[in-house]
JSON list of C-alpha atoms in Angstrom, two decimals:
[
{"chain": "H", "resi": 1294, "resn": "GLY", "atom": "CA", "xyz": [-16.30, -5.43, 0.34]},
{"chain": "H", "resi": 1295, "resn": "ILE", "atom": "CA", "xyz": [-14.86, -3.58, 3.27]},
{"chain": "H", "resi": 1296, "resn": "GLN", "atom": "CA", "xyz": [-15.23, 0.19, 3.20]},
{"chain": "H", "resi": 1297, "resn": "VAL", "atom": "CA", "xyz": [-12.55, 2.41, 4.70]},
{"chain": "H", "resi": 1298, "resn": "GLU", "atom": "CA", "xyz": [-13.23, 6.10, 5.33]},
{"chain": "H", "resi": 1299, "resn": "GLN", "atom": "CA", "xyz": [-10.67, 8.64, 6.40]},
{"chain": "H", "resi": 1300, "resn": "SER", "atom": "CA", "xyz": [-11.23, 12.10, 7.77]},
{"chain": "H", "resi": 1301, "resn": "PRO", "atom": "CA", "xyz": [-10.53, 14.87, 7.25]},
{"chain": "H", "resi": 1302, "resn": "PRO", "atom": "CA", "xyz": [-9.60, 14.66, 3.56]},
{"chain": "H", "resi": 1303, "resn": "ASP", "atom": "CA", "xyz": [-7.38, 17.74, 3.87]},
{"chain": "H", "resi": 1304, "resn": "LEU", "atom": "CA", "xyz": [-5.68, 19.34, 6.85]},
{"chain": "H", "resi": 1305, "resn": "ILE", "atom": "CA", "xyz": [-3.52, 22.46, 6.99]},
{"chain": "H", "resi": 1306, "resn": "LEU", "atom": "CA", "xyz": [-1.50, 23.18, 10.13]},
{"chain": "H", "resi": 1307, "resn": "GLN", "atom": "CA", "xyz": [1.09, 25.56, 11.41]},
{"chain": "H", "resi": 1308, "resn": "GLU", "atom": "CA", "xyz": [4.36, 24.05, 12.51]},
{"chain": "H", "resi": 1309, "resn": "GLY", "atom": "CA", "xyz": [4.16, 22.94, 16.13]},
{"chain": "H", "resi": 1310, "resn": "ALA", "atom": "CA", "xyz": [0.43, 22.18, 16.11]},
{"chain": "H", "resi": 1311, "resn": "ASN", "atom": "CA", "xyz": [-1.07, 18.83, 17.00]},
{"chain": "H", "resi": 1312, "resn": "SER", "atom": "CA", "xyz": [-3.53, 16.87, 14.88]},
{"chain": "H", "resi": 1313, "resn": "THR", "atom": "CA", "xyz": [-5.72, 13.76, 14.88]},
{"chain": "H", "resi": 1314, "resn": "LEU", "atom": "CA", "xyz": [-6.54, 11.75, 11.78]},
{"chain": "H", "resi": 1315, "resn": "ARG", "atom": "CA", "xyz": [-9.40, 9.26, 11.83]},
{"chain": "H", "resi": 1316, "resn": "CYS", "atom": "CA", "xyz": [-10.06, 5.99, 10.02]},
{"chain": "H", "resi": 1317, "resn": "ASN", "atom": "CA", "xyz": [-13.41, 4.21, 10.12]},
{"chain": "H", "resi": 1318, "resn": "PHE", "atom": "CA", "xyz": [-13.94, 0.76, 8.66]},
{"chain": "H", "resi": 1319, "resn": "SER", "atom": "CA", "xyz": [-17.13, -1.09, 7.91]},
{"chain": "H", "resi": 1320, "resn": "ASP", "atom": "CA", "xyz": [-16.42, -4.67, 9.01]},
{"chain": "H", "resi": 1321, "resn": "SER", "atom": "CA", "xyz": [-14.24, -6.77, 11.24]},
{"chain": "H", "resi": 1322, "resn": "VAL", "atom": "CA", "xyz": [-10.66, -6.85, 10.09]},
{"chain": "H", "resi": 1323, "resn": "ASN", "atom": "CA", "xyz": [-7.59, -8.85, 11.07]},
{"chain": "H", "resi": 1324, "resn": "ASN", "atom": "CA", "xyz": [-5.34, -5.87, 11.28]},
{"chain": "H", "resi": 1325, "resn": "LEU", "atom": "CA", "xyz": [-4.72, -2.26, 10.33]},
{"chain": "H", "resi": 1326, "resn": "GLN", "atom": "CA", "xyz": [-1.80, -0.27, 9.01]},
{"chain": "H", "resi": 1327, "resn": "TRP", "atom": "CA", "xyz": [-1.04, 3.46, 8.84]},
{"chain": "H", "resi": 1328, "resn": "PHE", "atom": "CA", "xyz": [1.25, 4.78, 6.08]},
{"chain": "H", "resi": 1329, "resn": "HIS", "atom": "CA", "xyz": [2.81, 8.08, 5.13]},
{"chain": "H", "resi": 1330, "resn": "GLN", "atom": "CA", "xyz": [3.34, 8.63, 1.43]},
{"chain": "H", "resi": 1331, "resn": "ASN", "atom": "CA", "xyz": [6.37, 10.80, 0.82]},
{"chain": "H", "resi": 1332, "resn": "PRO", "atom": "CA", "xyz": [6.69, 13.32, -2.03]},
{"chain": "H", "resi": 1333, "resn": "TRP", "atom": "CA", "xyz": [8.38, 10.70, -4.21]},
{"chain": "H", "resi": 1334, "resn": "GLY", "atom": "CA", "xyz": [5.43, 8.36, -3.85]},
{"chain": "H", "resi": 1335, "resn": "GLN", "atom": "CA", "xyz": [6.84, 5.73, -1.53]},
{"chain": "H", "resi": 1336, "resn": "LEU", "atom": "CA", "xyz": [4.61, 4.38, 1.21]},
{"chain": "H", "resi": 1337, "resn": "ILE", "atom": "CA", "xyz": [6.37, 4.45, 4.55]},
{"chain": "H", "resi": 1338, "resn": "ASN", "atom": "CA", "xyz": [5.08, 2.13, 7.25]},
{"chain": "H", "resi": 1339, "resn": "LEU", "atom": "CA", "xyz": [4.07, 4.05, 10.37]},
{"chain": "H", "resi": 1340, "resn": "PHE", "atom": "CA", "xyz": [2.10, 1.58, 12.45]},
{"chain": "H", "resi": 1341, "resn": "TYR", "atom": "CA", "xyz": [0.81, -1.95, 12.29]},
{"chain": "H", "resi": 1342, "resn": "ILE", "atom": "CA", "xyz": [-1.90, -1.85, 14.94]},
{"chain": "H", "resi": 1343, "resn": "PRO", "atom": "CA", "xyz": [-4.78, -4.36, 15.33]},
{"chain": "H", "resi": 1344, "resn": "SER", "atom": "CA", "xyz": [-5.87, -2.91, 18.65]},
{"chain": "H", "resi": 1345, "resn": "GLY", "atom": "CA", "xyz": [-4.60, -0.81, 21.48]},
{"chain": "H", "resi": 1346, "resn": "THR", "atom": "CA", "xyz": [-2.16, 2.06, 21.33]},
{"chain": "H", "resi": 1347, "resn": "LYS", "atom": "CA", "xyz": [1.38, 2.39, 19.96]},
{"chain": "H", "resi": 1348, "resn": "GLN", "atom": "CA", "xyz": [3.79, 5.30, 19.99]},
{"chain": "H", "resi": 1349, "resn": "ASN", "atom": "CA", "xyz": [6.78, 6.16, 17.85]},
{"chain": "H", "resi": 1350, "resn": "GLY", "atom": "CA", "xyz": [8.32, 9.52, 18.66]},
{"chain": "H", "resi": 1351, "resn": "ARG", "atom": "CA", "xyz": [5.84, 12.30, 17.92]},
{"chain": "H", "resi": 1352, "resn": "LEU", "atom": "CA", "xyz": [3.39, 9.88, 16.35]},
{"chain": "H", "resi": 1353, "resn": "SER", "atom": "CA", "xyz": [0.98, 7.57, 18.08]},
{"chain": "H", "resi": 1354, "resn": "ALA", "atom": "CA", "xyz": [-1.96, 5.45, 16.99]},
{"chain": "H", "resi": 1355, "resn": "THR", "atom": "CA", "xyz": [-4.97, 3.89, 18.66]},
{"chain": "H", "resi": 1356, "resn": "THR", "atom": "CA", "xyz": [-7.25, 1.24, 17.21]},
{"chain": "H", "resi": 1357, "resn": "VAL", "atom": "CA", "xyz": [-10.58, 0.27, 18.77]},
{"chain": "H", "resi": 1358, "resn": "ALA", "atom": "CA", "xyz": [-11.45, -2.77, 16.73]},
{"chain": "H", "resi": 1359, "resn": "THR", "atom": "CA", "xyz": [-14.79, -3.43, 18.42]},
{"chain": "H", "resi": 1360, "resn": "GLU", "atom": "CA", "xyz": [-15.94, 0.08, 17.39]},
{"chain": "H", "resi": 1361, "resn": "ARG", "atom": "CA", "xyz": [-14.26, -0.12, 13.99]},
{"chain": "H", "resi": 1362, "resn": "TYR", "atom": "CA", "xyz": [-12.04, 2.92, 14.04]},
{"chain": "H", "resi": 1363, "resn": "SER", "atom": "CA", "xyz": [-8.44, 3.96, 14.36]},
{"chain": "H", "resi": 1364, "resn": "LEU", "atom": "CA", "xyz": [-6.82, 7.32, 15.18]},
{"chain": "H", "resi": 1365, "resn": "LEU", "atom": "CA", "xyz": [-3.41, 8.67, 14.24]},
{"chain": "H", "resi": 1366, "resn": "TYR", "atom": "CA", "xyz": [-2.04, 11.46, 16.41]},
{"chain": "H", "resi": 1367, "resn": "ILE", "atom": "CA", "xyz": [0.70, 13.79, 15.26]},
{"chain": "H", "resi": 1368, "resn": "SER", "atom": "CA", "xyz": [2.13, 16.05, 17.92]},
{"chain": "H", "resi": 1369, "resn": "SER", "atom": "CA", "xyz": [4.36, 19.12, 17.44]},
{"chain": "H", "resi": 1370, "resn": "SER", "atom": "CA", "xyz": [4.03, 18.83, 13.69]},
{"chain": "H", "resi": 1371, "resn": "GLN", "atom": "CA", "xyz": [6.96, 19.63, 11.41]},
{"chain": "H", "resi": 1372, "resn": "THR", "atom": "CA", "xyz": [7.08, 20.59, 7.75]},
{"chain": "H", "resi": 1373, "resn": "THR", "atom": "CA", "xyz": [8.52, 17.17, 6.97]},
{"chain": "H", "resi": 1374, "resn": "ASP", "atom": "CA", "xyz": [5.27, 15.60, 8.21]},
{"chain": "H", "resi": 1375, "resn": "SER", "atom": "CA", "xyz": [3.53, 16.96, 5.11]},
{"chain": "H", "resi": 1376, "resn": "GLY", "atom": "CA", "xyz": [2.19, 14.39, 2.68]},
{"chain": "H", "resi": 1377, "resn": "VAL", "atom": "CA", "xyz": [-0.66, 11.92, 2.44]},
{"chain": "H", "resi": 1378, "resn": "TYR", "atom": "CA", "xyz": [-1.53, 9.63, 5.31]},
{"chain": "H", "resi": 1379, "resn": "PHE", "atom": "CA", "xyz": [-3.28, 6.38, 4.47]},
{"chain": "H", "resi": 1380, "resn": "CYS", "atom": "CA", "xyz": [-5.12, 3.94, 6.65]},
{"chain": "H", "resi": 1381, "resn": "ALA", "atom": "CA", "xyz": [-5.39, 0.40, 5.27]},
{"chain": "H", "resi": 1382, "resn": "VAL", "atom": "CA", "xyz": [-7.27, -2.52, 6.79]},
{"chain": "H", "resi": 1383, "resn": "LEU", "atom": "CA", "xyz": [-6.02, -6.03, 6.51]},
{"chain": "H", "resi": 1384, "resn": "TYR", "atom": "CA", "xyz": [-7.98, -9.23, 6.16]},
{"chain": "H", "resi": 1385, "resn": "TRP", "atom": "CA", "xyz": [-6.85, -12.65, 5.14]},
{"chain": "H", "resi": 1386, "resn": "GLY", "atom": "CA", "xyz": [-8.14, -16.03, 4.07]},
{"chain": "H", "resi": 1387, "resn": "GLU", "atom": "CA", "xyz": [-6.61, -19.47, 3.95]},
{"chain": "H", "resi": 1388, "resn": "THR", "atom": "CA", "xyz": [-5.90, -19.28, 0.25]},
{"chain": "H", "resi": 1389, "resn": "SER", "atom": "CA", "xyz": [-5.90, -15.57, -0.39]},
{"chain": "H", "resi": 1390, "resn": "GLY", "atom": "CA", "xyz": [-3.33, -14.54, 2.13]},
{"chain": "H", "resi": 1391, "resn": "SER", "atom": "CA", "xyz": [-3.45, -11.03, 3.46]},
{"chain": "H", "resi": 1392, "resn": "ARG", "atom": "CA", "xyz": [-5.11, -8.23, 1.48]},
{"chain": "H", "resi": 1393, "resn": "LEU", "atom": "CA", "xyz": [-5.17, -4.53, 2.20]},
{"chain": "H", "resi": 1394, "resn": "THR", "atom": "CA", "xyz": [-8.03, -2.17, 1.46]},
{"chain": "H", "resi": 1395, "resn": "PHE", "atom": "CA", "xyz": [-7.00, 1.49, 1.55]},
{"chain": "H", "resi": 1396, "resn": "GLY", "atom": "CA", "xyz": [-8.85, 4.61, 2.56]},
{"chain": "H", "resi": 1397, "resn": "GLU", "atom": "CA", "xyz": [-8.74, 7.71, 0.36]},
{"chain": "H", "resi": 1398, "resn": "GLY", "atom": "CA", "xyz": [-6.09, 9.33, 2.51]},
{"chain": "H", "resi": 1399, "resn": "THR", "atom": "CA", "xyz": [-5.65, 12.59, 4.42]},
{"chain": "H", "resi": 1400, "resn": "GLN", "atom": "CA", "xyz": [-3.55, 15.27, 2.70]},
{"chain": "H", "resi": 1401, "resn": "LEU", "atom": "CA", "xyz": [-1.59, 17.01, 5.45]},
{"chain": "H", "resi": 1402, "resn": "THR", "atom": "CA", "xyz": [0.18, 20.32, 4.85]},
{"chain": "H", "resi": 1403, "resn": "VAL", "atom": "CA", "xyz": [2.35, 21.76, 7.60]},
{"chain": "H", "resi": 1404, "resn": "ASN", "atom": "CA", "xyz": [3.34, 25.38, 7.04]},
{"chain": "H", "resi": 1405, "resn": "PRO", "atom": "CA", "xyz": [6.45, 26.92, 8.62]},
{"chain": "B", "resi": 1335, "resn": "ASP", "atom": "CA", "xyz": [15.33, -3.93, 7.32]},
{"chain": "B", "resi": 1336, "resn": "VAL", "atom": "CA", "xyz": [12.79, -5.16, 4.84]},
{"chain": "B", "resi": 1337, "resn": "LYS", "atom": "CA", "xyz": [13.65, -4.18, 1.33]},
{"chain": "B", "resi": 1338, "resn": "VAL", "atom": "CA", "xyz": [11.32, -4.19, -1.66]},
{"chain": "B", "resi": 1339, "resn": "THR", "atom": "CA", "xyz": [12.80, -2.92, -4.89]},
{"chain": "B", "resi": 1340, "resn": "GLN", "atom": "CA", "xyz": [11.23, -2.12, -8.25]},
{"chain": "B", "resi": 1341, "resn": "SER", "atom": "CA", "xyz": [13.05, -2.19, -11.53]},
{"chain": "B", "resi": 1342, "resn": "SER", "atom": "CA", "xyz": [12.34, 1.39, -12.63]},
{"chain": "B", "resi": 1343, "resn": "ARG", "atom": "CA", "xyz": [11.21, 4.62, -10.92]},
{"chain": "B", "resi": 1344, "resn": "TYR", "atom": "CA", "xyz": [10.04, 6.18, -14.19]},
{"chain": "B", "resi": 1345, "resn": "LEU", "atom": "CA", "xyz": [9.06, 4.49, -17.42]},
{"chain": "B", "resi": 1346, "resn": "VAL", "atom": "CA", "xyz": [7.68, 5.86, -20.70]},
{"chain": "B", "resi": 1347, "resn": "LYS", "atom": "CA", "xyz": [6.18, 3.42, -23.21]},
{"chain": "B", "resi": 1348, "resn": "ARG", "atom": "CA", "xyz": [4.18, 3.64, -26.40]},
{"chain": "B", "resi": 1349, "resn": "THR", "atom": "CA", "xyz": [0.64, 2.37, -26.89]},
{"chain": "B", "resi": 1350, "resn": "GLY", "atom": "CA", "xyz": [0.65, -1.29, -27.88]},
{"chain": "B", "resi": 1351, "resn": "GLU", "atom": "CA", "xyz": [4.07, -2.11, -26.39]},
{"chain": "B", "resi": 1352, "resn": "LYS", "atom": "CA", "xyz": [4.53, -5.02, -24.03]},
{"chain": "B", "resi": 1353, "resn": "VAL", "atom": "CA", "xyz": [5.67, -3.73, -20.63]},
{"chain": "B", "resi": 1354, "resn": "PHE", "atom": "CA", "xyz": [7.32, -5.63, -17.77]},
{"chain": "B", "resi": 1355, "resn": "LEU", "atom": "CA", "xyz": [7.47, -4.24, -14.26]},
{"chain": "B", "resi": 1356, "resn": "GLU", "atom": "CA", "xyz": [9.70, -6.17, -11.87]},
{"chain": "B", "resi": 1357, "resn": "CYS", "atom": "CA", "xyz": [9.58, -6.36, -8.12]},
{"chain": "B", "resi": 1358, "resn": "VAL", "atom": "CA", "xyz": [12.07, -8.10, -5.80]},
{"chain": "B", "resi": 1359, "resn": "GLN", "atom": "CA", "xyz": [11.90, -8.55, -2.03]},
{"chain": "B", "resi": 1360, "resn": "ASP", "atom": "CA", "xyz": [14.62, -9.84, 0.26]},
{"chain": "B", "resi": 1361, "resn": "MET", "atom": "CA", "xyz": [12.59, -10.92, 3.31]},
{"chain": "B", "resi": 1362, "resn": "ASP", "atom": "CA", "xyz": [11.51, -14.41, 2.21]},
{"chain": "B", "resi": 1363, "resn": "HIS", "atom": "CA", "xyz": [7.88, -13.23, 2.18]},
{"chain": "B", "resi": 1364, "resn": "GLU", "atom": "CA", "xyz": [5.30, -15.62, 0.74]},
{"chain": "B", "resi": 1365, "resn": "ASN", "atom": "CA", "xyz": [2.85, -12.92, -0.36]},
{"chain": "B", "resi": 1366, "resn": "MET", "atom": "CA", "xyz": [3.52, -10.36, -3.06]},
{"chain": "B", "resi": 1367, "resn": "PHE", "atom": "CA", "xyz": [1.15, -7.73, -4.46]},
{"chain": "B", "resi": 1368, "resn": "TRP", "atom": "CA", "xyz": [0.77, -5.26, -7.30]},
{"chain": "B", "resi": 1369, "resn": "TYR", "atom": "CA", "xyz": [-1.28, -2.07, -6.81]},
{"chain": "B", "resi": 1370, "resn": "ARG", "atom": "CA", "xyz": [-1.90, 0.96, -8.94]},
{"chain": "B", "resi": 1371, "resn": "GLN", "atom": "CA", "xyz": [-2.54, 4.43, -7.57]},
{"chain": "B", "resi": 1372, "resn": "ASP", "atom": "CA", "xyz": [-4.51, 7.08, -9.43]},
{"chain": "B", "resi": 1373, "resn": "PRO", "atom": "CA", "xyz": [-5.69, 10.53, -8.31]},
{"chain": "B", "resi": 1374, "resn": "GLY", "atom": "CA", "xyz": [-9.23, 10.35, -6.97]},
{"chain": "B", "resi": 1375, "resn": "LEU", "atom": "CA", "xyz": [-9.28, 6.54, -7.10]},
{"chain": "B", "resi": 1376, "resn": "GLY", "atom": "CA", "xyz": [-6.74, 5.73, -4.41]},
{"chain": "B", "resi": 1377, "resn": "LEU", "atom": "CA", "xyz": [-4.77, 2.49, -4.31]},
{"chain": "B", "resi": 1378, "resn": "ARG", "atom": "CA", "xyz": [-6.32, -0.54, -5.97]},
{"chain": "B", "resi": 1379, "resn": "LEU", "atom": "CA", "xyz": [-5.13, -4.12, -5.99]},
{"chain": "B", "resi": 1380, "resn": "ILE", "atom": "CA", "xyz": [-4.35, -5.56, -9.41]},
{"chain": "B", "resi": 1381, "resn": "TYR", "atom": "CA", "xyz": [-3.00, -9.04, -8.64]},
{"chain": "B", "resi": 1382, "resn": "PHE", "atom": "CA", "xyz": [-1.41, -10.88, -5.77]},
{"chain": "B", "resi": 1383, "resn": "SER", "atom": "CA", "xyz": [0.51, -14.10, -5.24]},
{"chain": "B", "resi": 1384, "resn": "TYR", "atom": "CA", "xyz": [0.73, -16.19, -2.08]},
{"chain": "B", "resi": 1385, "resn": "ASP", "atom": "CA", "xyz": [3.27, -18.68, -3.36]},
{"chain": "B", "resi": 1386, "resn": "VAL", "atom": "CA", "xyz": [5.55, -19.41, -6.28]},
{"chain": "B", "resi": 1387, "resn": "LYS", "atom": "CA", "xyz": [3.59, -19.95, -9.50]},
{"chain": "B", "resi": 1388, "resn": "MET", "atom": "CA", "xyz": [0.35, -19.02, -7.70]},
{"chain": "B", "resi": 1389, "resn": "LYS", "atom": "CA", "xyz": [-1.66, -15.91, -8.53]},
{"chain": "B", "resi": 1390, "resn": "GLU", "atom": "CA", "xyz": [-5.01, -14.41, -7.65]},
{"chain": "B", "resi": 1391, "resn": "LYS", "atom": "CA", "xyz": [-6.90, -11.57, -9.30]},
{"chain": "B", "resi": 1392, "resn": "GLY", "atom": "CA", "xyz": [-7.36, -8.45, -7.31]},
{"chain": "B", "resi": 1393, "resn": "ASP", "atom": "CA", "xyz": [-9.96, -5.77, -7.90]},
{"chain": "B", "resi": 1394, "resn": "ILE", "atom": "CA", "xyz": [-8.79, -4.53, -11.32]},
{"chain": "B", "resi": 1395, "resn": "PRO", "atom": "CA", "xyz": [-6.95, -7.33, -13.18]},
{"chain": "B", "resi": 1396, "resn": "GLU", "atom": "CA", "xyz": [-8.19, -6.50, -16.70]},
{"chain": "B", "resi": 1397, "resn": "GLY", "atom": "CA", "xyz": [-5.36, -5.68, -19.08]},
{"chain": "B", "resi": 1398, "resn": "TYR", "atom": "CA", "xyz": [-2.69, -7.14, -16.80]},
{"chain": "B", "resi": 1399, "resn": "SER", "atom": "CA", "xyz": [-1.02, -10.46, -16.14]},
{"chain": "B", "resi": 1400, "resn": "VAL", "atom": "CA", "xyz": [1.61, -11.54, -13.62]},
{"chain": "B", "resi": 1401, "resn": "SER", "atom": "CA", "xyz": [4.39, -14.04, -13.22]},
{"chain": "B", "resi": 1402, "resn": "ARG", "atom": "CA", "xyz": [6.01, -15.51, -10.11]},
{"chain": "B", "resi": 1403, "resn": "GLU", "atom": "CA", "xyz": [8.69, -18.01, -10.97]},
{"chain": "B", "resi": 1404, "resn": "LYS", "atom": "CA", "xyz": [10.82, -17.40, -7.89]},
{"chain": "B", "resi": 1405, "resn": "LYS", "atom": "CA", "xyz": [9.75, -16.58, -4.34]},
{"chain": "B", "resi": 1406, "resn": "GLU", "atom": "CA", "xyz": [11.55, -13.24, -4.23]},
{"chain": "B", "resi": 1407, "resn": "ARG", "atom": "CA", "xyz": [10.37, -11.91, -7.62]},
{"chain": "B", "resi": 1408, "resn": "PHE", "atom": "CA", "xyz": [6.93, -10.84, -8.86]},
{"chain": "B", "resi": 1409, "resn": "SER", "atom": "CA", "xyz": [6.44, -9.38, -12.31]},
{"chain": "B", "resi": 1410, "resn": "LEU", "atom": "CA", "xyz": [3.54, -7.35, -13.65]},
{"chain": "B", "resi": 1411, "resn": "ILE", "atom": "CA", "xyz": [2.99, -7.56, -17.40]},
{"chain": "B", "resi": 1412, "resn": "LEU", "atom": "CA", "xyz": [1.02, -5.21, -19.61]},
{"chain": "B", "resi": 1413, "resn": "GLU", "atom": "CA", "xyz": [0.48, -7.26, -22.74]},
{"chain": "B", "resi": 1414, "resn": "SER", "atom": "CA", "xyz": [-0.44, -4.28, -24.91]},
{"chain": "B", "resi": 1415, "resn": "ALA", "atom": "CA", "xyz": [-0.06, -0.99, -23.06]},
{"chain": "B", "resi": 1416, "resn": "SER", "atom": "CA", "xyz": [-2.83, 1.55, -23.35]},
{"chain": "B", "resi": 1417, "resn": "THR", "atom": "CA", "xyz": [-3.03, 5.19, -22.28]},
{"chain": "B", "resi": 1418, "resn": "ASN", "atom": "CA", "xyz": [-5.47, 4.36, -19.46]},
{"chain": "B", "resi": 1419, "resn": "GLN", "atom": "CA", "xyz": [-2.70, 2.30, -17.87]},
{"chain": "B", "resi": 1420, "resn": "THR", "atom": "CA", "xyz": [-0.68, 5.43, -17.21]},
{"chain": "B", "resi": 1421, "resn": "SER", "atom": "CA", "xyz": [-0.36, 5.32, -13.44]},
{"chain": "B", "resi": 1422, "resn": "MET", "atom": "CA", "xyz": [1.82, 4.82, -10.40]},
{"chain": "B", "resi": 1423, "resn": "TYR", "atom": "CA", "xyz": [2.48, 1.13, -9.81]},
{"chain": "B", "resi": 1424, "resn": "LEU", "atom": "CA", "xyz": [3.37, -0.09, -6.33]},
{"chain": "B", "resi": 1425, "resn": "CYS", "atom": "CA", "xyz": [4.62, -3.51, -5.34]},
{"chain": "B", "resi": 1426, "resn": "ALA", "atom": "CA", "xyz": [4.34, -4.91, -1.81]},
{"chain": "B", "resi": 1427, "resn": "SER", "atom": "CA", "xyz": [5.18, -8.07, 0.10]},
{"chain": "B", "resi": 1428, "resn": "SER", "atom": "CA", "xyz": [4.29, -9.73, 3.41]},
{"chain": "B", "resi": 1429, "resn": "PHE", "atom": "CA", "xyz": [4.39, -13.00, 5.27]},
{"chain": "B", "resi": 1430, "resn": "ARG", "atom": "CA", "xyz": [1.44, -15.18, 4.45]},
{"chain": "B", "resi": 1431, "resn": "VAL", "atom": "CA", "xyz": [-0.18, -16.08, 7.73]},
{"chain": "B", "resi": 1432, "resn": "ARG", "atom": "CA", "xyz": [1.77, -15.34, 10.84]},
{"chain": "B", "resi": 1433, "resn": "THR", "atom": "CA", "xyz": [0.50, -14.21, 14.18]},
{"chain": "B", "resi": 1434, "resn": "GLY", "atom": "CA", "xyz": [1.08, -10.45, 14.19]},
{"chain": "B", "resi": 1435, "resn": "GLY", "atom": "CA", "xyz": [3.21, -10.74, 11.07]},
{"chain": "B", "resi": 1436, "resn": "ASN", "atom": "CA", "xyz": [1.10, -9.81, 8.11]},
{"chain": "B", "resi": 1437, "resn": "GLU", "atom": "CA", "xyz": [2.41, -6.29, 7.78]},
{"chain": "B", "resi": 1438, "resn": "GLN", "atom": "CA", "xyz": [2.85, -5.26, 4.14]},
{"chain": "B", "resi": 1439, "resn": "TYR", "atom": "CA", "xyz": [5.95, -3.45, 2.96]},
{"chain": "B", "resi": 1440, "resn": "PHE", "atom": "CA", "xyz": [6.02, -1.37, -0.20]},
{"chain": "B", "resi": 1441, "resn": "GLY", "atom": "CA", "xyz": [8.58, -0.65, -2.86]},
{"chain": "B", "resi": 1442, "resn": "PRO", "atom": "CA", "xyz": [9.37, 2.86, -4.09]},
{"chain": "B", "resi": 1443, "resn": "GLY", "atom": "CA", "xyz": [6.89, 2.71, -6.97]},
{"chain": "B", "resi": 1444, "resn": "THR", "atom": "CA", "xyz": [7.13, 2.99, -10.76]},
{"chain": "B", "resi": 1445, "resn": "ARG", "atom": "CA", "xyz": [5.54, 5.94, -12.54]},
{"chain": "B", "resi": 1446, "resn": "LEU", "atom": "CA", "xyz": [4.49, 4.58, -15.92]},
{"chain": "B", "resi": 1447, "resn": "THR", "atom": "CA", "xyz": [3.44, 6.87, -18.74]},
{"chain": "B", "resi": 1448, "resn": "VAL", "atom": "CA", "xyz": [1.93, 5.38, -21.89]},
{"chain": "B", "resi": 1449, "resn": "THR", "atom": "CA", "xyz": [1.88, 7.72, -24.86]}
]
């Protein structure tokens, strides 16, 4: 099956710093999502990004599908950005619909 | 806004009990999914359904069954709960096959403890 690797596994920042999270995947995929898991466990959708670049406030993401990686940028980090960030790749088949395979996540801690 | 709801946030059951976890979505999505999340093992797919009364095994279906009688509702059943099924359970939904529209949306999760 498809392998998804995220780096770094852990990241500690001071408030105001910028960071880049990376996601590598082992095969062609139909799409890719980035999530933030909040302290209560809910997965919050950040980006749905098959290729190219998208921005949403202080967050942006870039996927280079031909080279099988995606990057999540967090600028001017805040303590509320703390949590686990997951990359998940999407593939689908005629009968199986769309399936996600998740990376292990990056644990981000932003200190005041 | 897409809304996926799960019947309980926290649940405590005894070994051997039959457990039902319910998930409802309001976006008319064809696909629905059940995952479990465990420390060190990440999120793993248990079962999914791409239509009413249809189901497919995911990566770890053993010990679980599912039911999809209505499009908006997908139930996960633990026939005889065991302690190794203590976990966080997450439900998700998405459109089946739409150009640019396969994004999955997740519910808030159910933390199940089996004692």
